[in-house]
Coordinates of C-alpha atoms and ligand atoms in Angstrom, one line a residue:
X1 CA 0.0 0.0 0.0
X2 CA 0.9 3.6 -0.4
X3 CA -0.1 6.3 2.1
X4 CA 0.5 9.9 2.5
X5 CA 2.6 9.8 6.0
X6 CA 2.7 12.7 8.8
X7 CA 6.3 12.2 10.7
X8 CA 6.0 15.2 12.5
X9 CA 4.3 18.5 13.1
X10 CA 4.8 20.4 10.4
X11 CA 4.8 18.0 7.9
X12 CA 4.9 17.8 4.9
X13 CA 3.2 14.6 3.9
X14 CA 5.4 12.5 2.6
X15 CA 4.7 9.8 0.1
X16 CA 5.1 6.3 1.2
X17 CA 5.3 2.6 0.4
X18 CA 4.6 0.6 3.6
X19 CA 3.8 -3.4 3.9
X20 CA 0.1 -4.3 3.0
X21 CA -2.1 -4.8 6.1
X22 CA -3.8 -7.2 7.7
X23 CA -7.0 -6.7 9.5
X24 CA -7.1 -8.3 13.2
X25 CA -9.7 -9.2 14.6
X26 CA -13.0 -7.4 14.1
X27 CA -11.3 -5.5 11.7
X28 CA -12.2 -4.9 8.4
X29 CA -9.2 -4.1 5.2
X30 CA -10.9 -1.1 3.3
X31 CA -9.2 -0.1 -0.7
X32 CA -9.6 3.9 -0.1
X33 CA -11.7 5.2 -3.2
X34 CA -12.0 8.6 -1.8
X35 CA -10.8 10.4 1.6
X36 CA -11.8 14.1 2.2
X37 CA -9.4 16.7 4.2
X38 CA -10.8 18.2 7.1
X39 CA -9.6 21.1 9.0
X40 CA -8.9 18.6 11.3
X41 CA -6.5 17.9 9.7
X42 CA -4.4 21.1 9.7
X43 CA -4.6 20.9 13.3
X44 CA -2.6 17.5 13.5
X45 CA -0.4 18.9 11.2
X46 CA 0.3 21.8 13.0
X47 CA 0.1 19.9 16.6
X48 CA -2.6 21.6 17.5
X49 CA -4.2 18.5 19.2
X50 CA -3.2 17.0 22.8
X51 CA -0.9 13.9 22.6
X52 CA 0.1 13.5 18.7
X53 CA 1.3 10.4 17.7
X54 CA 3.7 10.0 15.0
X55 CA 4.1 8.5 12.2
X56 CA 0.4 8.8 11.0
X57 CA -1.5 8.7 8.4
X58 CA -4.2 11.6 8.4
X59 CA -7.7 11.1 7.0
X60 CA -10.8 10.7 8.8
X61 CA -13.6 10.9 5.2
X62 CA -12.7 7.5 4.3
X63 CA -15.1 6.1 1.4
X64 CA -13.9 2.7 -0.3
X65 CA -14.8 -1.5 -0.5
X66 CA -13.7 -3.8 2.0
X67 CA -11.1 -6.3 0.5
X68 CA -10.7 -8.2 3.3
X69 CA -12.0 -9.5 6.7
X70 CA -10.3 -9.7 10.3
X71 CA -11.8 -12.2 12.3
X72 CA -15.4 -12.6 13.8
X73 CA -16.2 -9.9 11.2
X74 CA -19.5 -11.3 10.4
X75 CA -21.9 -8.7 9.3
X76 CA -20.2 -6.9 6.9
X77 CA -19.1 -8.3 3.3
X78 CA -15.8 -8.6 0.9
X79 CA -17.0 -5.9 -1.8
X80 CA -19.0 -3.5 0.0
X81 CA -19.1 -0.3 0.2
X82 CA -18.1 1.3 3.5
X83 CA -17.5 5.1 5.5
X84 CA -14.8 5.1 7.9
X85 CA -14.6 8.0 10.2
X86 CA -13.1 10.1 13.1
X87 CA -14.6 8.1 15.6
X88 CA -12.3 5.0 15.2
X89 CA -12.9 3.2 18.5
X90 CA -14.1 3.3 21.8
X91 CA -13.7 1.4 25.0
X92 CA -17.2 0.3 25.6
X93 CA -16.7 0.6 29.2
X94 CA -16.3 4.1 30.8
X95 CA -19.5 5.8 32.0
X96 CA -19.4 8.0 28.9
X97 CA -20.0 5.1 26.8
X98 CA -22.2 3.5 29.7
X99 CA -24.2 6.4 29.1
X100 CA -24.5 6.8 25.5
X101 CA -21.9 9.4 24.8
X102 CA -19.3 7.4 23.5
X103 CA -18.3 10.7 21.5
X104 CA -17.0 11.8 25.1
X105 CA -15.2 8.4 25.8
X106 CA -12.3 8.5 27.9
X107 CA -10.3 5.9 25.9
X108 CA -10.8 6.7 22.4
X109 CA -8.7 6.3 19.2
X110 CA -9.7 8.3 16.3
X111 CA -8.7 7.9 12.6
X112 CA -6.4 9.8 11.3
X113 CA -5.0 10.9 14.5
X114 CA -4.4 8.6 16.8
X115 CA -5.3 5.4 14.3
X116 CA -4.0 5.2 10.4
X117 CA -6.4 7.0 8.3
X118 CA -7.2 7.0 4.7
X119 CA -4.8 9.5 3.2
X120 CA -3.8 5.8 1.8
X121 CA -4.7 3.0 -0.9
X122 CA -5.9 1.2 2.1
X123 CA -6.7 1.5 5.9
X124 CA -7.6 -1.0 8.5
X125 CA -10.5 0.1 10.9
X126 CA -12.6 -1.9 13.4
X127 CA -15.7 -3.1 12.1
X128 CA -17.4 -1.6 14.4
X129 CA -17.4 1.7 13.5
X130 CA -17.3 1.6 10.0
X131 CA -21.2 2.8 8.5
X132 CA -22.3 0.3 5.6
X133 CA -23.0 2.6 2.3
X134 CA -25.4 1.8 0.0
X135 CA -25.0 1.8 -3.6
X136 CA -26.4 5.8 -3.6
X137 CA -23.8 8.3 -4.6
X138 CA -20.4 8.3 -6.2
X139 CA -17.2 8.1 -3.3
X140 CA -16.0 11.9 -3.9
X141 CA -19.7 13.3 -3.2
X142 CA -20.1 10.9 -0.2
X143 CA -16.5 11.6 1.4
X144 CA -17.1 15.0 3.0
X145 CA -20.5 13.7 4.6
X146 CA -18.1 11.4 6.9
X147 CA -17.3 14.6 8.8
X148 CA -18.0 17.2 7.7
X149 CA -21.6 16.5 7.5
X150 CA -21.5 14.5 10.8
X151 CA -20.1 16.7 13.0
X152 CA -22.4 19.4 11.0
X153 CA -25.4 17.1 12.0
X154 CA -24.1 16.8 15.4
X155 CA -23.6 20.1 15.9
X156 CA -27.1 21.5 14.3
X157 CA -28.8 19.1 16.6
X158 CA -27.0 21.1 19.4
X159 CA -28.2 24.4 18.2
X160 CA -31.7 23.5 19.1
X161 CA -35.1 23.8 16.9
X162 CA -34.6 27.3 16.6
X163 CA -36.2 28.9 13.3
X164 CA -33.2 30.8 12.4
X165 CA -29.9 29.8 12.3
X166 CA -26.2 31.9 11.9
X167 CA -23.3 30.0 10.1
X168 CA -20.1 31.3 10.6
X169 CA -17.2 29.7 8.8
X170 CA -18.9 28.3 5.2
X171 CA -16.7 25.6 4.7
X172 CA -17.2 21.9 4.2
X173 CA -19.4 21.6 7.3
X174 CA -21.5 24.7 6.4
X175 CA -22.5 24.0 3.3
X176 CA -23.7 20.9 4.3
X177 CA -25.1 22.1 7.0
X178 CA -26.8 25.1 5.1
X179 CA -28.6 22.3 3.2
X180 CA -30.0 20.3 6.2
X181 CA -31.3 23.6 7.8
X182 CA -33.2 24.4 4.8
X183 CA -34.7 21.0 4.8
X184 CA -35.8 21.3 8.1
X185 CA -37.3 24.7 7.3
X186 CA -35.2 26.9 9.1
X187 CA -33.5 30.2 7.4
X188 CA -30.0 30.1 7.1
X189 CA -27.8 32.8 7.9
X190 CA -24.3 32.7 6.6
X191 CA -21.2 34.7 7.6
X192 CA -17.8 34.6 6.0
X193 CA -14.3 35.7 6.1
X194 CA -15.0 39.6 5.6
X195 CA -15.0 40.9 1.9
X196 CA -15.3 37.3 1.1
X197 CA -18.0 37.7 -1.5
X198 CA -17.1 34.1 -3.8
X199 CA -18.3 32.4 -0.7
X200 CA -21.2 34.7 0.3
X201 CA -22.5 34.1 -3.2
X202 CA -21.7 30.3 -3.0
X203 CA -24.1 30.7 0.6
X204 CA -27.0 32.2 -1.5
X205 CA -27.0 30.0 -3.9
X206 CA -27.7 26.6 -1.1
X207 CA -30.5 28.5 0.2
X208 CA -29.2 31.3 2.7
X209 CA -31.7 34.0 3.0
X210 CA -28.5 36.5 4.1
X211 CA -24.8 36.2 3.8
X212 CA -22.2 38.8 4.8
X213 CA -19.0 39.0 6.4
X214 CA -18.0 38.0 10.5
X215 CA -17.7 41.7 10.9
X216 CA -21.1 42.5 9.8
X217 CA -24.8 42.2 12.3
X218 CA -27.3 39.6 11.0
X219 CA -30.3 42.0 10.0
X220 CA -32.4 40.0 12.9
X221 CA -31.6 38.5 16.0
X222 CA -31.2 34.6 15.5
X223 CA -31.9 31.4 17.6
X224 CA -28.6 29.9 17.3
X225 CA -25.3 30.0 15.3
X226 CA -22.9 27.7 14.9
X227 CA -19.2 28.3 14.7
X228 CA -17.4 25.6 12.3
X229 CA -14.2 28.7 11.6
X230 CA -11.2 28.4 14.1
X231 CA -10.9 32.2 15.3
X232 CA -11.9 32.3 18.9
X233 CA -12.9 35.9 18.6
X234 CA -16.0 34.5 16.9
X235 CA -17.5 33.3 20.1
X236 CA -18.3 36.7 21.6
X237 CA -19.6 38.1 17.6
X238 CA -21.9 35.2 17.3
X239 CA -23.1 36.0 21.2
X240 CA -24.0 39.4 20.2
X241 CA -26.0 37.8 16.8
X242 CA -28.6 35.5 18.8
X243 CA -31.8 36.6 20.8
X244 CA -32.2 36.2 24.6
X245 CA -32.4 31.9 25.3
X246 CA -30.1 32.2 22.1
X247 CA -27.2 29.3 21.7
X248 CA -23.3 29.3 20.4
X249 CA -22.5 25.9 19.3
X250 CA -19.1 26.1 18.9
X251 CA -17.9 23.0 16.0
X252 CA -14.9 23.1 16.1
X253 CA -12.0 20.6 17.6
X254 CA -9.6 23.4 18.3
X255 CA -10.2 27.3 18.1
X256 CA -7.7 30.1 19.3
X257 CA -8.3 31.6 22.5
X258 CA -11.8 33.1 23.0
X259 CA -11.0 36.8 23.9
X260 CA -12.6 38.4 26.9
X261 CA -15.8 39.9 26.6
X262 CA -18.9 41.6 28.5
X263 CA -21.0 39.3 30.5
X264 CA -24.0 41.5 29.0
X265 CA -23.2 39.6 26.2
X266 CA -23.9 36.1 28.1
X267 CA -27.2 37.2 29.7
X268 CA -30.5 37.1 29.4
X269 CA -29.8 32.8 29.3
X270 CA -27.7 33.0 25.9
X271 CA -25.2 30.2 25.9
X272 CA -22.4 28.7 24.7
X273 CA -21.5 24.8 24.3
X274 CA -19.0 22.8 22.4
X275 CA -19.5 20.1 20.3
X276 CA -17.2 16.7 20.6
X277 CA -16.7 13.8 18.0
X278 CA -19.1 11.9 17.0
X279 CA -21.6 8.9 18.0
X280 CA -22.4 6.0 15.8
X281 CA -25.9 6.8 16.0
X282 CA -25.3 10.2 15.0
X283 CA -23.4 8.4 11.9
X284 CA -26.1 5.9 11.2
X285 CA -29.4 8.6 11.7
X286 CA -27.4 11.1 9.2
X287 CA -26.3 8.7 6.9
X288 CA -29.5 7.3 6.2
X289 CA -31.3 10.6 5.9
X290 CA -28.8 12.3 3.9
X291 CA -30.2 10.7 0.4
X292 CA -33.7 11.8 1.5
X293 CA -32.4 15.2 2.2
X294 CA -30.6 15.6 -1.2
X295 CA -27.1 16.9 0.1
X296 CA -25.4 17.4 -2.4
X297 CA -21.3 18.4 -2.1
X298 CA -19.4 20.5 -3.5
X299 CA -15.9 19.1 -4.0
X300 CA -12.5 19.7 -5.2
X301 CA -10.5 16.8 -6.2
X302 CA -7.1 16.2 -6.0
X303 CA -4.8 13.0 -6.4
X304 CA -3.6 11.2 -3.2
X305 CA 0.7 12.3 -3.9
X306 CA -1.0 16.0 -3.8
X307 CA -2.0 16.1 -0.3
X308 CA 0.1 19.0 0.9
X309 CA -1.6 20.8 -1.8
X310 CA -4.9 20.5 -1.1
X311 CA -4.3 20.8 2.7
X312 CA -2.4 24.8 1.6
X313 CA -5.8 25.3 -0.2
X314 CA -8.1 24.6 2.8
X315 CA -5.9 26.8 4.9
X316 CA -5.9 29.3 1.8
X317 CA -9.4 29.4 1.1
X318 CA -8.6 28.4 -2.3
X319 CA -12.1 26.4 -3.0
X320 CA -15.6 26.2 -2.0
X321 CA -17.0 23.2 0.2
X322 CA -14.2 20.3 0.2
X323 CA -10.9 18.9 -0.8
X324 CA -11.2 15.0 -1.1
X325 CA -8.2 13.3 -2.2
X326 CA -8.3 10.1 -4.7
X327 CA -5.7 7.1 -4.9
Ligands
ZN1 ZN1 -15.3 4.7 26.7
ZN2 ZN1 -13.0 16.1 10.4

């Protein structure tokens, strides 16, 4: 196999044979058709994320067919087509996965990061965590929904029912995001990088009634906003956007520091949460729904040896929606 390899923070990614794999036990052997790049990503290759391990290999979208079987893998076939994504494993025993939040566990590994990810030909992942895909949708669409649109679902089902709804960052996650909202009837309200009007236009045309820059009001108060962009100093704008019982749902898995603002801003029972990982229900519930809703991705391709590439252009800005990176 060949696999884009992190050896430290920094990088780059360096092209790599290695051995062919093995899946152990309740593992599964998955030939990587398509992989998306997440800003999660450029965190681990900046070292932005507690307790690094290297040599890895990034890549938490991973689309492909398994191509072999660890093991007591019984109910999942040679062929089919699978997701693999950040989520990689959990212990099964802590009281956060006693409790259902095995997005919180205390003993995780998570592809890409602390597992091998799909930045690869191949990847072995547990079986257990892998979502079955049907036949719908070609591997490049489906990539960006393994994160991007889970941690987006995740994260709008944080937000609350509210009617409307602020997006700030319009990235991979937001416009998937922007297109579940819409299907649940709310009104999407998208903010930007300031002057940023390529993107603001790319809002408006998935359905956002408004779309400006981070610097500029919302022209109401909203029910929520989400924060999928890593600038801290969002936190305190998106506060000042939402009504009284108004929520921040903050996205992201790292963000620069939050900078100090007026409690004013906090009362009147506004909040402010975080969103963590993933759960497999939130995998399976969004996965199966996403056909129904229509999603449909906007993607950049880019072959597998051009990784460092597409990972400057997220950090750049250089395209709308996502990256996804092809053997
Ligand atoms: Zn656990
Ligand atoms: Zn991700």
């Amino acid at each position: 196999m060949q696999a884009m390899v992190l050896n430290r923070v920094g990088g780059p990614l360096v092209w790599t044979d290695l051995p062919d794999r093995r899946p152990g036990p309740g593992q599964i052997r998955v030939k990587v058709s398509a992989c998306g790049v997440c800003r999660t990503d450029l965190h681990v290759l900046d070292g932005e994320l507690p307790n690094p391990q290297f040599p890895i290999i990034p890549g938490h979208e991973i689309v492909g067919r398994i191509d072999a079987l660890g093991a007591g893998v019984s109910d999942l076939k040679i062929g089919e087509r699978v997701g693999v994504p950040w989520l990689g494993h959990t212990c099964g025993v802590c009281p956060y996965c006693v409790e259902h939040r095995e997005n919180l566990c205390d003993h995780p590994l998570f592809t890409g990061f602390t597992r091998d990810g799909g930045f690869a030909t191949a990847t072995v992942a547990d079986a257990r965590f892998a979502f079955p895909l049907s036949e719908v949708g070609d591997d490049v669409a489906l990539a960006p929904l393994l994160c991007a649109g889970l941690i987006g679902w995740r994260s709008l089902a944080m937000a609350g029912a509210g009617k409307t709804l602020g997006i700030y960052g319009f990235g991979a996650a937001g416009h998937i995001v922007a297109q579940v909202a819409r299907w649940q009837g709310r009104s999407v309200f998208a903010f930007t990088r300031p002057g940023d009007l390529a993107t603001q236009a790319f809002a408006r045309s998935l359905g956002a009634v408004w779309a400006g820059g981070s610097d500029e009001a919302p022209p109401e108060l909203l029910d929520a906003a989400i924060i999928y962009a890593t600038d801290g100093a969002l936190v305190p704008t998106a506060l000042k956007a939402v009504r009284k019982g108004g929520r921040v749902v903050c996205a992201g898995i790292h963000m620069s520091d939050i900078p100090e603002f007026p409690y004013a801003s906090l009362w009147e029972e506004r909040e402010i949460v975080s969103v963590a990982n993933l759960t497999r229900q939130d995998g399976l519930d969004f996965l199966k729904l996403a056909p129904e809703i229509g999603i449909v991705t906007k993607t950049t391709t880019y072959r597998l040896k051009d990784a460092n590439q597409a990972l400057s252009d997220l950090r750049a800005g250089r395209f709308e929606g996502a990256a996804v990176l092809v053997p």
